[in-house]
Amino acid sequence: MTEATTGTASPQAVPDDPSAGKAGRGRLLTTLTVLSVTLVISVLAGIALGPTVVPLGDVVRFLTAALTGGSIGADEVSGYSIVWHVRTPRVLLAAVVGAGLAVVGVAIQALVRNALADPFVLGISSGASVGATAVVVFGVFAGLGVYALSAAAFLGALGATVLVYLAARGPLGLTPLRLVLTGVALAYGFQALMSVLVFLSPNGQAARTVLFWLLGSLGSASWESLPLAAGAVLVTVVVLLRQSRSLDVLSLGDETAASLGVDAEALRRRLFLLTAAVTGLIVAVSGAIGFVGLVLPHVVRILVGSTHRRVLAVAPLAGACFLVWVDLVARTAFAPEELPLGVITALIGVPVFIVLMRRRGYLFGGR
C-alpha cells in the first residue's frame, strides 16, 4: 500500500491549465487516438505472447471464430483454448483493472486533495486482504468454490469501507485529513490482523499464497469474473466524467467549492463510496496492485494538463495499456514461473515517480 503524506498540496489545484485552448484539445485528441491504437495492439500482443507463442494470424482467426461461431480445425483446439479460454479473459481483465486503478487514483487524489494518494490509501485493500486471507488460511466461504476468494475479498473491502467511514466522519463531516489518517491507521490494523491469521494457519503454504495474492495476480481470470469488474469500471468512468467540473472545484478547497455552489461534504461522501466499492471489486479479482493509481494520474496530467475532464478521459486508456504489458512481463519473464504484478509495478513505479517529482517545471501535475 502506498501511504499518503497529509498536508501535501492537491495535484489538481493548479490555476493555469496548460491544456487550455485549441492546442490543448488537439493534444488531447492525439493522445486518445494514440492510446486507443496502442491498447488494441497491446491486447493482441498480450494474447499472442506467452510461454507458448501463438502466431498473430491465428489469434485473429481464433477470436473471429469465437465471436462469430465459426469453425476451427481439430488440430487447432489446443491453440484455440489457450487464446480464448485462458489468455483473452486474462488480458481483458488486465486492461479493466489497469483502467479502474488509474481512474480511481485520479478520483482519490481529488477526494483527499493529496498528490501522494492512491486507490489503497483508504484501507480498502487491506480490508479485502483480510477476507482473502481468511479464505486461504481457514477455508471461509468454501461452499462458493472458485468464487470464495473474490467474495471474501469484496466483503472484507465493504467492511473496511464502513469502518473507515464511521471512524473518519466527524463534526465537520468527511474531511480529507481525517479520511487519510483513518484509512492509514485502519490499514495497519487490518494488516496486523492478516498477519495473525497467517501465523495461526495450520497450512504451511498459506503465507506464500497470501503474499502472492497481496502483490497482485490475474492467474484466476475467467470470463465469469470479467463482466462485473468491467461494468463497475465503466460506470465509474462515466460518473466521474459527469462530475469532472465539480472535481476541479473540490481540488481548490472546501471554502472555494462552497462559494462556487459545490457541496464539498456531499461530493466527498459520494466519491468515497464510489471509489471504495470499485476498489473492492478490483482487489477482489486481481489482488492489491500498487503504484498504478499513484503514478498514472501524474503521467496523464503531464500529457494533457490537470483539468479533470481531460485526465479522466485519458487515464483509463493509459492504465489499461500499462497493466496489459505488466501482466505480459509477469507471465513471460521467468516462465513457467509467474511474478506477482505488484513487484513489476513497483519496480517501474518507484523510479518513474521519483523522476516525475524531480522533473523541472513539474509541480503535482502542472508545468
PDB file of N, CA and C in Angstrom, residues 211-302:
ATOM      1  N   LEU A 211       0.839 -13.919   0.310  1.00  0.00           N
ATOM      2  CA  LEU A 211       1.778 -12.913  -0.180  1.00  0.00           C
ATOM      3  C   LEU A 211       1.627 -12.712  -1.678  1.00  0.00           C
ATOM      4  N   PHE A 212       1.501 -13.818  -2.416  1.00  0.00           N
ATOM      5  CA  PHE A 212       1.354 -13.712  -3.873  1.00  0.00           C
ATOM      6  C   PHE A 212       0.080 -12.958  -4.219  1.00  0.00           C
ATOM      7  N   TRP A 213      -1.001 -13.241  -3.509  1.00  0.00           N
ATOM      8  CA  TRP A 213      -2.260 -12.551  -3.792  1.00  0.00           C
ATOM      9  C   TRP A 213      -2.168 -11.076  -3.427  1.00  0.00           C
ATOM     10  N   LEU A 214      -1.501 -10.779  -2.302  1.00  0.00           N
ATOM     11  CA  LEU A 214      -1.384  -9.392  -1.860  1.00  0.00           C
ATOM     12  C   LEU A 214      -0.614  -8.540  -2.866  1.00  0.00           C
ATOM     13  N   LEU A 215       0.315  -9.135  -3.577  1.00  0.00           N
ATOM     14  CA  LEU A 215       1.108  -8.393  -4.554  1.00  0.00           C
ATOM     15  C   LEU A 215       0.439  -8.347  -5.917  1.00  0.00           C
ATOM     16  N   GLY A 216      -0.697  -8.987  -6.071  1.00  0.00           N
ATOM     17  CA  GLY A 216      -1.456  -8.877  -7.307  1.00  0.00           C
ATOM     18  C   GLY A 216      -1.206 -10.008  -8.273  1.00  0.00           C
ATOM     19  N   SER A 217      -2.281 -10.579  -8.789  1.00  0.00           N
ATOM     20  CA  SER A 217      -2.182 -11.656  -9.770  1.00  0.00           C
ATOM     21  C   SER A 217      -3.487 -11.746 -10.549  1.00  0.00           C
ATOM     22  N   LEU A 218      -3.366 -12.056 -11.828  1.00  0.00           N
ATOM     23  CA  LEU A 218      -4.535 -12.273 -12.675  1.00  0.00           C
ATOM     24  C   LEU A 218      -4.634 -13.734 -13.096  1.00  0.00           C
ATOM     25  N   GLY A 219      -3.969 -14.597 -12.349  1.00  0.00           N
ATOM     26  CA  GLY A 219      -3.939 -16.009 -12.700  1.00  0.00           C
ATOM     27  C   GLY A 219      -5.298 -16.675 -12.637  1.00  0.00           C
ATOM     28  N   SER A 220      -6.216 -16.132 -11.858  1.00  0.00           N
ATOM     29  CA  SER A 220      -7.548 -16.743 -11.738  1.00  0.00           C
ATOM     30  C   SER A 220      -8.570 -16.078 -12.656  1.00  0.00           C
ATOM     31  N   ALA A 221      -8.106 -15.270 -13.597  1.00  0.00           N
ATOM     32  CA  ALA A 221      -9.024 -14.558 -14.501  1.00  0.00           C
ATOM     33  C   ALA A 221      -9.855 -15.545 -15.308  1.00  0.00           C
ATOM     34  N   SER A 222     -11.126 -15.210 -15.490  1.00  0.00           N
ATOM     35  CA  SER A 222     -12.031 -16.034 -16.281  1.00  0.00           C
ATOM     36  C   SER A 222     -13.090 -15.136 -16.896  1.00  0.00           C
ATOM     37  N   TRP A 223     -13.843 -15.693 -17.825  1.00  0.00           N
ATOM     38  CA  TRP A 223     -14.914 -14.908 -18.430  1.00  0.00           C
ATOM     39  C   TRP A 223     -15.975 -14.534 -17.406  1.00  0.00           C
ATOM     40  N   GLU A 224     -16.135 -15.355 -16.374  1.00  0.00           N
ATOM     41  CA  GLU A 224     -17.147 -15.068 -15.364  1.00  0.00           C
ATOM     42  C   GLU A 224     -16.774 -13.869 -14.499  1.00  0.00           C
ATOM     43  N   SER A 225     -15.473 -13.653 -14.279  1.00  0.00           N
ATOM     44  CA  SER A 225     -15.039 -12.553 -13.417  1.00  0.00           C
ATOM     45  C   SER A 225     -14.930 -11.223 -14.148  1.00  0.00           C
ATOM     46  N   LEU A 226     -15.026 -11.256 -15.467  1.00  0.00           N
ATOM     47  CA  LEU A 226     -14.805 -10.048 -16.265  1.00  0.00           C
ATOM     48  C   LEU A 226     -15.985  -9.067 -16.292  1.00  0.00           C
ATOM     49  N   PRO A 227     -17.232  -9.524 -16.518  1.00  0.00           N
ATOM     50  CA  PRO A 227     -18.333  -8.562 -16.715  1.00  0.00           C
ATOM     51  C   PRO A 227     -18.565  -7.617 -15.550  1.00  0.00           C
ATOM     52  N   LEU A 228     -18.558  -8.125 -14.317  1.00  0.00           N
ATOM     53  CA  LEU A 228     -18.837  -7.281 -13.166  1.00  0.00           C
ATOM     54  C   LEU A 228     -17.767  -6.205 -13.003  1.00  0.00           C
ATOM     55  N   ALA A 229     -16.501  -6.613 -13.116  1.00  0.00           N
ATOM     56  CA  ALA A 229     -15.419  -5.646 -12.983  1.00  0.00           C
ATOM     57  C   ALA A 229     -15.468  -4.612 -14.100  1.00  0.00           C
ATOM     58  N   ALA A 230     -15.698  -5.074 -15.337  1.00  0.00           N
ATOM     59  CA  ALA A 230     -15.759  -4.151 -16.474  1.00  0.00           C
ATOM     60  C   ALA A 230     -16.928  -3.180 -16.330  1.00  0.00           C
ATOM     61  N   GLY A 231     -18.082  -3.686 -15.914  1.00  0.00           N
ATOM     62  CA  GLY A 231     -19.240  -2.827 -15.733  1.00  0.00           C
ATOM     63  C   GLY A 231     -19.017  -1.783 -14.651  1.00  0.00           C
ATOM     64  N   ALA A 232     -18.392  -2.198 -13.548  1.00  0.00           N
ATOM     65  CA  ALA A 232     -18.139  -1.267 -12.448  1.00  0.00           C
ATOM     66  C   ALA A 232     -17.176  -0.162 -12.869  1.00  0.00           C
ATOM     67  N   VAL A 233     -16.128  -0.525 -13.600  1.00  0.00           N
ATOM     68  CA  VAL A 233     -15.157   0.472 -14.059  1.00  0.00           C
ATOM     69  C   VAL A 233     -15.799   1.424 -15.059  1.00  0.00           C
ATOM     70  N   LEU A 234     -16.604   0.892 -15.964  1.00  0.00           N
ATOM     71  CA  LEU A 234     -17.267   1.737 -16.963  1.00  0.00           C
ATOM     72  C   LEU A 234     -18.206   2.745 -16.286  1.00  0.00           C
ATOM     73  N   VAL A 235     -19.003   2.263 -15.344  1.00  0.00           N
ATOM     74  CA  VAL A 235     -19.912   3.160 -14.626  1.00  0.00           C
ATOM     75  C   VAL A 235     -19.120   4.228 -13.877  1.00  0.00           C
ATOM     76  N   THR A 236     -18.016   3.832 -13.263  1.00  0.00           N
ATOM     77  CA  THR A 236     -17.188   4.779 -12.521  1.00  0.00           C
ATOM     78  C   THR A 236     -16.643   5.875 -13.422  1.00  0.00           C
ATOM     79  N   VAL A 237     -16.153   5.483 -14.596  1.00  0.00           N
ATOM     80  CA  VAL A 237     -15.607   6.468 -15.540  1.00  0.00           C
ATOM     81  C   VAL A 237     -16.692   7.462 -15.957  1.00  0.00           C
ATOM     82  N   VAL A 238     -17.879   6.940 -16.277  1.00  0.00           N
ATOM     83  CA  VAL A 238     -18.983   7.809 -16.714  1.00  0.00           C
ATOM     84  C   VAL A 238     -19.388   8.769 -15.595  1.00  0.00           C
ATOM     85  N   VAL A 239     -19.547   8.240 -14.383  1.00  0.00           N
ATOM     86  CA  VAL A 239     -19.960   9.081 -13.253  1.00  0.00           C
ATOM     87  C   VAL A 239     -18.922  10.163 -12.965  1.00  0.00           C
ATOM     88  N   LEU A 240     -17.651   9.786 -12.968  1.00  0.00           N
ATOM     89  CA  LEU A 240     -16.600  10.749 -12.672  1.00  0.00           C
ATOM     90  C   LEU A 240     -16.482  11.806 -13.763  1.00  0.00           C
ATOM     91  N   LEU A 241     -16.667  11.409 -15.000  1.00  0.00           N
ATOM     92  CA  LEU A 241     -16.639  12.392 -16.081  1.00  0.00           C
ATOM     93  C   LEU A 241     -17.767  13.410 -15.925  1.00  0.00           C
ATOM     94  N   ARG A 242     -18.925  12.952 -15.503  1.00  0.00           N
ATOM     95  CA  ARG A 242     -20.047  13.856 -15.278  1.00  0.00           C
ATOM     96  C   ARG A 242     -19.779  14.794 -14.092  1.00  0.00           C
ATOM     97  N   GLN A 243     -18.908  14.367 -13.193  1.00  0.00           N
ATOM     98  CA  GLN A 243     -18.571  15.174 -12.024  1.00  0.00           C
ATOM     99  C   GLN A 243     -17.244  15.908 -12.185  1.00  0.00           C
ATOM    100  N   SER A 244     -16.696  15.935 -13.394  1.00  0.00           N
ATOM    101  CA  SER A 244     -15.339  16.456 -13.587  1.00  0.00           C
ATOM    102  C   SER A 244     -15.210  17.921 -13.184  1.00  0.00           C
ATOM    103  N   ARG A 245     -16.205  18.744 -13.509  1.00  0.00           N
ATOM    104  CA  ARG A 245     -16.140  20.156 -13.131  1.00  0.00           C
ATOM    105  C   ARG A 245     -16.183  20.314 -11.610  1.00  0.00           C
ATOM    106  N   SER A 246     -16.989  19.499 -10.966  1.00  0.00           N
ATOM    107  CA  SER A 246     -17.057  19.553  -9.502  1.00  0.00           C
ATOM    108  C   SER A 246     -15.730  19.108  -8.877  1.00  0.00           C
ATOM    109  N   LEU A 247     -15.058  18.148  -9.508  1.00  0.00           N
ATOM    110  CA  LEU A 247     -13.755  17.713  -9.005  1.00  0.00           C
ATOM    111  C   LEU A 247     -12.725  18.828  -9.133  1.00  0.00           C
ATOM    112  N   ASP A 248     -12.784  19.574 -10.230  1.00  0.00           N
ATOM    113  CA  ASP A 248     -11.891  20.720 -10.378  1.00  0.00           C
ATOM    114  C   ASP A 248     -12.095  21.717  -9.239  1.00  0.00           C
ATOM    115  N   VAL A 249     -13.356  21.969  -8.915  1.00  0.00           N
ATOM    116  CA  VAL A 249     -13.669  22.922  -7.853  1.00  0.00           C
ATOM    117  C   VAL A 249     -13.271  22.357  -6.489  1.00  0.00           C
ATOM    118  N   LEU A 250     -13.526  21.055  -6.269  1.00  0.00           N
ATOM    119  CA  LEU A 250     -13.204  20.428  -4.985  1.00  0.00           C
ATOM    120  C   LEU A 250     -11.710  20.515  -4.683  1.00  0.00           C
ATOM    121  N   SER A 251     -10.894  20.407  -5.708  1.00  0.00           N
ATOM    122  CA  SER A 251      -9.448  20.434  -5.512  1.00  0.00           C
ATOM    123  C   SER A 251      -8.950  21.797  -5.048  1.00  0.00           C
ATOM    124  N   LEU A 252      -9.782  22.824  -5.150  1.00  0.00           N
ATOM    125  CA  LEU A 252      -9.391  24.166  -4.730  1.00  0.00           C
ATOM    126  C   LEU A 252      -9.659  24.418  -3.257  1.00  0.00           C
ATOM    127  N   GLY A 253     -10.339  23.495  -2.585  1.00  0.00           N
ATOM    128  CA  GLY A 253     -10.645  23.662  -1.169  1.00  0.00           C
ATOM    129  C   GLY A 253     -12.133  23.776  -0.917  1.00  0.00           C
ATOM    130  N   ASP A 254     -12.553  23.429   0.298  1.00  0.00           N
ATOM    131  CA  ASP A 254     -13.976  23.411   0.625  1.00  0.00           C
ATOM    132  C   ASP A 254     -14.597  24.804   0.603  1.00  0.00           C
ATOM    133  N   GLU A 255     -13.877  25.804   1.085  1.00  0.00           N
ATOM    134  CA  GLU A 255     -14.437  27.152   1.106  1.00  0.00           C
ATOM    135  C   GLU A 255     -14.665  27.684  -0.297  1.00  0.00           C
ATOM    136  N   THR A 256     -13.680  27.458  -1.163  1.00  0.00           N
ATOM    137  CA  THR A 256     -13.835  27.882  -2.554  1.00  0.00           C
ATOM    138  C   THR A 256     -14.965  27.122  -3.222  1.00  0.00           C
ATOM    139  N   ALA A 257     -15.047  25.817  -2.936  1.00  0.00           N
ATOM    140  CA  ALA A 257     -16.112  24.999  -3.516  1.00  0.00           C
ATOM    141  C   ALA A 257     -17.483  25.515  -3.090  1.00  0.00           C
ATOM    142  N   ALA A 258     -17.613  25.855  -1.811  1.00  0.00           N
ATOM    143  CA  ALA A 258     -18.898  26.368  -1.318  1.00  0.00           C
ATOM    144  C   ALA A 258     -19.262  27.682  -2.002  1.00  0.00           C
ATOM    145  N   SER A 259     -18.268  28.543  -2.214  1.00  0.00           N
ATOM    146  CA  SER A 259     -18.541  29.821  -2.863  1.00  0.00           C
ATOM    147  C   SER A 259     -18.940  29.654  -4.320  1.00  0.00           C
ATOM    148  N   LEU A 260     -18.573  28.513  -4.913  1.00  0.00           N
ATOM    149  CA  LEU A 260     -18.920  28.236  -6.309  1.00  0.00           C
ATOM    150  C   LEU A 260     -20.126  27.313  -6.429  1.00  0.00           C
ATOM    151  N   GLY A 261     -20.795  27.033  -5.307  1.00  0.00           N
ATOM    152  CA  GLY A 261     -22.032  26.267  -5.346  1.00  0.00           C
ATOM    153  C   GLY A 261     -21.871  24.768  -5.305  1.00  0.00           C
ATOM    154  N   VAL A 262     -20.711  24.270  -4.881  1.00  0.00           N
ATOM    155  CA  VAL A 262     -20.476  22.835  -4.796  1.00  0.00           C
ATOM    156  C   VAL A 262     -20.488  22.417  -3.327  1.00  0.00           C
ATOM    157  N   ASP A 263     -21.332  21.462  -2.987  1.00  0.00           N
ATOM    158  CA  ASP A 263     -21.391  20.924  -1.623  1.00  0.00           C
ATOM    159  C   ASP A 263     -20.247  19.929  -1.462  1.00  0.00           C
ATOM    160  N   ALA A 264     -19.123  20.386  -0.917  1.00  0.00           N
ATOM    161  CA  ALA A 264     -17.927  19.558  -0.820  1.00  0.00           C
ATOM    162  C   ALA A 264     -18.159  18.313   0.027  1.00  0.00           C
ATOM    163  N   GLU A 265     -18.897  18.447   1.122  1.00  0.00           N
ATOM    164  CA  GLU A 265     -19.156  17.300   2.004  1.00  0.00           C
ATOM    165  C   GLU A 265     -19.945  16.218   1.284  1.00  0.00           C
ATOM    166  N   ALA A 266     -21.021  16.590   0.594  1.00  0.00           N
ATOM    167  CA  ALA A 266     -21.835  15.603  -0.116  1.00  0.00           C
ATOM    168  C   ALA A 266     -21.048  14.967  -1.260  1.00  0.00           C
ATOM    169  N   LEU A 267     -20.290  15.773  -1.988  1.00  0.00           N
ATOM    170  CA  LEU A 267     -19.496  15.249  -3.102  1.00  0.00           C
ATOM    171  C   LEU A 267     -18.422  14.302  -2.592  1.00  0.00           C
ATOM    172  N   ARG A 268     -17.775  14.668  -1.508  1.00  0.00           N
ATOM    173  CA  ARG A 268     -16.725  13.811  -0.957  1.00  0.00           C
ATOM    174  C   ARG A 268     -17.312  12.481  -0.473  1.00  0.00           C
ATOM    175  N   ARG A 269     -18.489  12.532   0.110  1.00  0.00           N
ATOM    176  CA  ARG A 269     -19.134  11.299   0.574  1.00  0.00           C
ATOM    177  C   ARG A 269     -19.468  10.385  -0.603  1.00  0.00           C
ATOM    178  N   ARG A 270     -20.000  10.948  -1.696  1.00  0.00           N
ATOM    179  CA  ARG A 270     -20.309  10.132  -2.884  1.00  0.00           C
ATOM    180  C   ARG A 270     -19.045   9.554  -3.503  1.00  0.00           C
ATOM    181  N   LEU A 271     -18.003  10.368  -3.574  1.00  0.00           N
ATOM    182  CA  LEU A 271     -16.748   9.889  -4.142  1.00  0.00           C
ATOM    183  C   LEU A 271     -16.152   8.768  -3.297  1.00  0.00           C
ATOM    184  N   PHE A 272     -16.241   8.917  -1.987  1.00  0.00           N
ATOM    185  CA  PHE A 272     -15.692   7.890  -1.106  1.00  0.00           C
ATOM    186  C   PHE A 272     -16.405   6.554  -1.310  1.00  0.00           C
ATOM    187  N   LEU A 273     -17.712   6.581  -1.340  1.00  0.00           N
ATOM    188  CA  LEU A 273     -18.468   5.337  -1.503  1.00  0.00           C
ATOM    189  C   LEU A 273     -18.210   4.714  -2.873  1.00  0.00           C
ATOM    190  N   LEU A 274     -18.157   5.544  -3.915  1.00  0.00           N
ATOM    191  CA  LEU A 274     -17.929   5.029  -5.259  1.00  0.00           C
ATOM    192  C   LEU A 274     -16.544   4.419  -5.394  1.00  0.00           C
ATOM    193  N   THR A 275     -15.529   5.160  -4.979  1.00  0.00           N
ATOM    194  CA  THR A 275     -14.159   4.664  -5.136  1.00  0.00           C
ATOM    195  C   THR A 275     -13.898   3.455  -4.242  1.00  0.00           C
ATOM    196  N   ALA A 276     -14.511   3.425  -3.058  1.00  0.00           N
ATOM    197  CA  ALA A 276     -14.330   2.276  -2.179  1.00  0.00           C
ATOM    198  C   ALA A 276     -14.933   1.020  -2.789  1.00  0.00           C
ATOM    199  N   ALA A 277     -16.145   1.136  -3.352  1.00  0.00           N
ATOM    200  CA  ALA A 277     -16.798  -0.022  -3.959  1.00  0.00           C
ATOM    201  C   ALA A 277     -15.999  -0.542  -5.149  1.00  0.00           C
ATOM    202  N   VAL A 278     -15.548   0.356  -6.002  1.00  0.00           N
ATOM    203  CA  VAL A 278     -14.792  -0.073  -7.185  1.00  0.00           C
ATOM    204  C   VAL A 278     -13.451  -0.662  -6.784  1.00  0.00           C
ATOM    205  N   THR A 279     -12.771  -0.042  -5.818  1.00  0.00           N
ATOM    206  CA  THR A 279     -11.502  -0.591  -5.348  1.00  0.00           C
ATOM    207  C   THR A 279     -11.697  -1.990  -4.787  1.00  0.00           C
ATOM    208  N   GLY A 280     -12.780  -2.185  -4.038  1.00  0.00           N
ATOM    209  CA  GLY A 280     -13.058  -3.518  -3.511  1.00  0.00           C
ATOM    210  C   GLY A 280     -13.274  -4.548  -4.599  1.00  0.00           C
ATOM    211  N   LEU A 281     -14.007  -4.174  -5.642  1.00  0.00           N
ATOM    212  CA  LEU A 281     -14.228  -5.094  -6.760  1.00  0.00           C
ATOM    213  C   LEU A 281     -12.921  -5.415  -7.482  1.00  0.00           C
ATOM    214  N   ILE A 282     -12.093  -4.402  -7.682  1.00  0.00           N
ATOM    215  CA  ILE A 282     -10.827  -4.616  -8.384  1.00  0.00           C
ATOM    216  C   ILE A 282      -9.913  -5.521  -7.574  1.00  0.00           C
ATOM    217  N   VAL A 283      -9.782  -5.227  -6.286  1.00  0.00           N
ATOM    218  CA  VAL A 283      -8.919  -6.043  -5.442  1.00  0.00           C
ATOM    219  C   VAL A 283      -9.440  -7.476  -5.368  1.00  0.00           C
ATOM    220  N   ALA A 284     -10.746  -7.649  -5.400  1.00  0.00           N
ATOM    221  CA  ALA A 284     -11.328  -8.986  -5.314  1.00  0.00           C
ATOM    222  C   ALA A 284     -10.933  -9.863  -6.500  1.00  0.00           C
ATOM    223  N   VAL A 285     -10.723  -9.269  -7.684  1.00  0.00           N
ATOM    224  CA  VAL A 285     -10.400 -10.080  -8.859  1.00  0.00           C
ATOM    225  C   VAL A 285      -8.918 -10.089  -9.195  1.00  0.00           C
ATOM    226  N   SER A 286      -8.141  -9.173  -8.604  1.00  0.00           N
ATOM    227  CA  SER A 286      -6.734  -9.085  -9.013  1.00  0.00           C
ATOM    228  C   SER A 286      -5.753  -9.017  -7.865  1.00  0.00           C
ATOM    229  N   GLY A 287      -6.226  -8.896  -6.629  1.00  0.00           N
ATOM    230  CA  GLY A 287      -5.305  -8.649  -5.532  1.00  0.00           C
ATOM    231  C   GLY A 287      -4.941  -7.172  -5.483  1.00  0.00           C
ATOM    232  N   ALA A 288      -4.012  -6.846  -4.608  1.00  0.00           N
ATOM    233  CA  ALA A 288      -3.616  -5.448  -4.414  1.00  0.00           C
ATOM    234  C   ALA A 288      -2.427  -5.128  -5.302  1.00  0.00           C
ATOM    235  N   ILE A 289      -2.656  -4.354  -6.359  1.00  0.00           N
ATOM    236  CA  ILE A 289      -1.602  -3.967  -7.301  1.00  0.00           C
ATOM    237  C   ILE A 289      -1.288  -2.496  -7.069  1.00  0.00           C
ATOM    238  N   GLY A 290      -0.119  -2.223  -6.534  1.00  0.00           N
ATOM    239  CA  GLY A 290       0.234  -0.863  -6.168  1.00  0.00           C
ATOM    240  C   GLY A 290       0.813  -0.045  -7.311  1.00  0.00           C
ATOM    241  N   PHE A 291       0.892   1.248  -7.099  1.00  0.00           N
ATOM    242  CA  PHE A 291       1.563   2.239  -7.941  1.00  0.00           C
ATOM    243  C   PHE A 291       0.826   2.602  -9.222  1.00  0.00           C
ATOM    244  N   VAL A 292      -0.097   1.785  -9.691  1.00  0.00           N
ATOM    245  CA  VAL A 292      -0.820   2.142 -10.914  1.00  0.00           C
ATOM    246  C   VAL A 292      -1.655   3.391 -10.676  1.00  0.00           C
ATOM    247  N   GLY A 293      -2.434   3.391  -9.608  1.00  0.00           N
ATOM    248  CA  GLY A 293      -3.282   4.522  -9.303  1.00  0.00           C
ATOM    249  C   GLY A 293      -2.534   5.718  -8.761  1.00  0.00           C
ATOM    250  N   LEU A 294      -1.270   5.541  -8.392  1.00  0.00           N
ATOM    251  CA  LEU A 294      -0.466   6.657  -7.907  1.00  0.00           C
ATOM    252  C   LEU A 294       0.270   7.362  -9.039  1.00  0.00           C
ATOM    253  N   VAL A 295       0.928   6.593  -9.881  1.00  0.00           N
ATOM    254  CA  VAL A 295       1.820   7.165 -10.897  1.00  0.00           C
ATOM    255  C   VAL A 295       1.076   7.580 -12.159  1.00  0.00           C
ATOM    256  N   LEU A 296       0.142   6.750 -12.644  1.00  0.00           N
ATOM    257  CA  LEU A 296      -0.511   7.020 -13.930  1.00  0.00           C
ATOM    258  C   LEU A 296      -1.218   8.373 -13.966  1.00  0.00           C
ATOM    259  N   PRO A 297      -1.952   8.780 -12.904  1.00  0.00           N
ATOM    260  CA  PRO A 297      -2.578  10.113 -12.962  1.00  0.00           C
ATOM    261  C   PRO A 297      -1.579  11.234 -13.167  1.00  0.00           C
ATOM    262  N   HIS A 298      -0.404  11.122 -12.562  1.00  0.00           N
ATOM    263  CA  HIS A 298       0.611  12.154 -12.740  1.00  0.00           C
ATOM    264  C   HIS A 298       1.138  12.182 -14.174  1.00  0.00           C
ATOM    265  N   VAL A 299       1.372  11.007 -14.729  1.00  0.00           N
ATOM    266  CA  VAL A 299       1.844  10.932 -16.111  1.00  0.00           C
ATOM    267  C   VAL A 299       0.813  11.542 -17.056  1.00  0.00           C
ATOM    268  N   VAL A 300      -0.453  11.223 -16.826  1.00  0.00           N
ATOM    269  CA  VAL A 300      -1.519  11.736 -17.688  1.00  0.00           C
ATOM    270  C   VAL A 300      -1.617  13.254 -17.583  1.00  0.00           C
ATOM    271  N   ARG A 301      -1.461  13.795 -16.392  1.00  0.00           N
ATOM    272  CA  ARG A 301      -1.529  15.250 -16.250  1.00  0.00           C
ATOM    273  C   ARG A 301      -0.418  15.951 -17.037  1.00  0.00           C
ATOM    274  N   ILE A 302       0.738  15.334 -17.110  1.00  0.00           N
ATOM    275  CA  ILE A 302       1.820  15.910 -17.905  1.00  0.00           C
ATOM    276  C   ILE A 302       1.445  15.911 -19.385  1.00  0.00           C
TER     277      ILE A 302
END
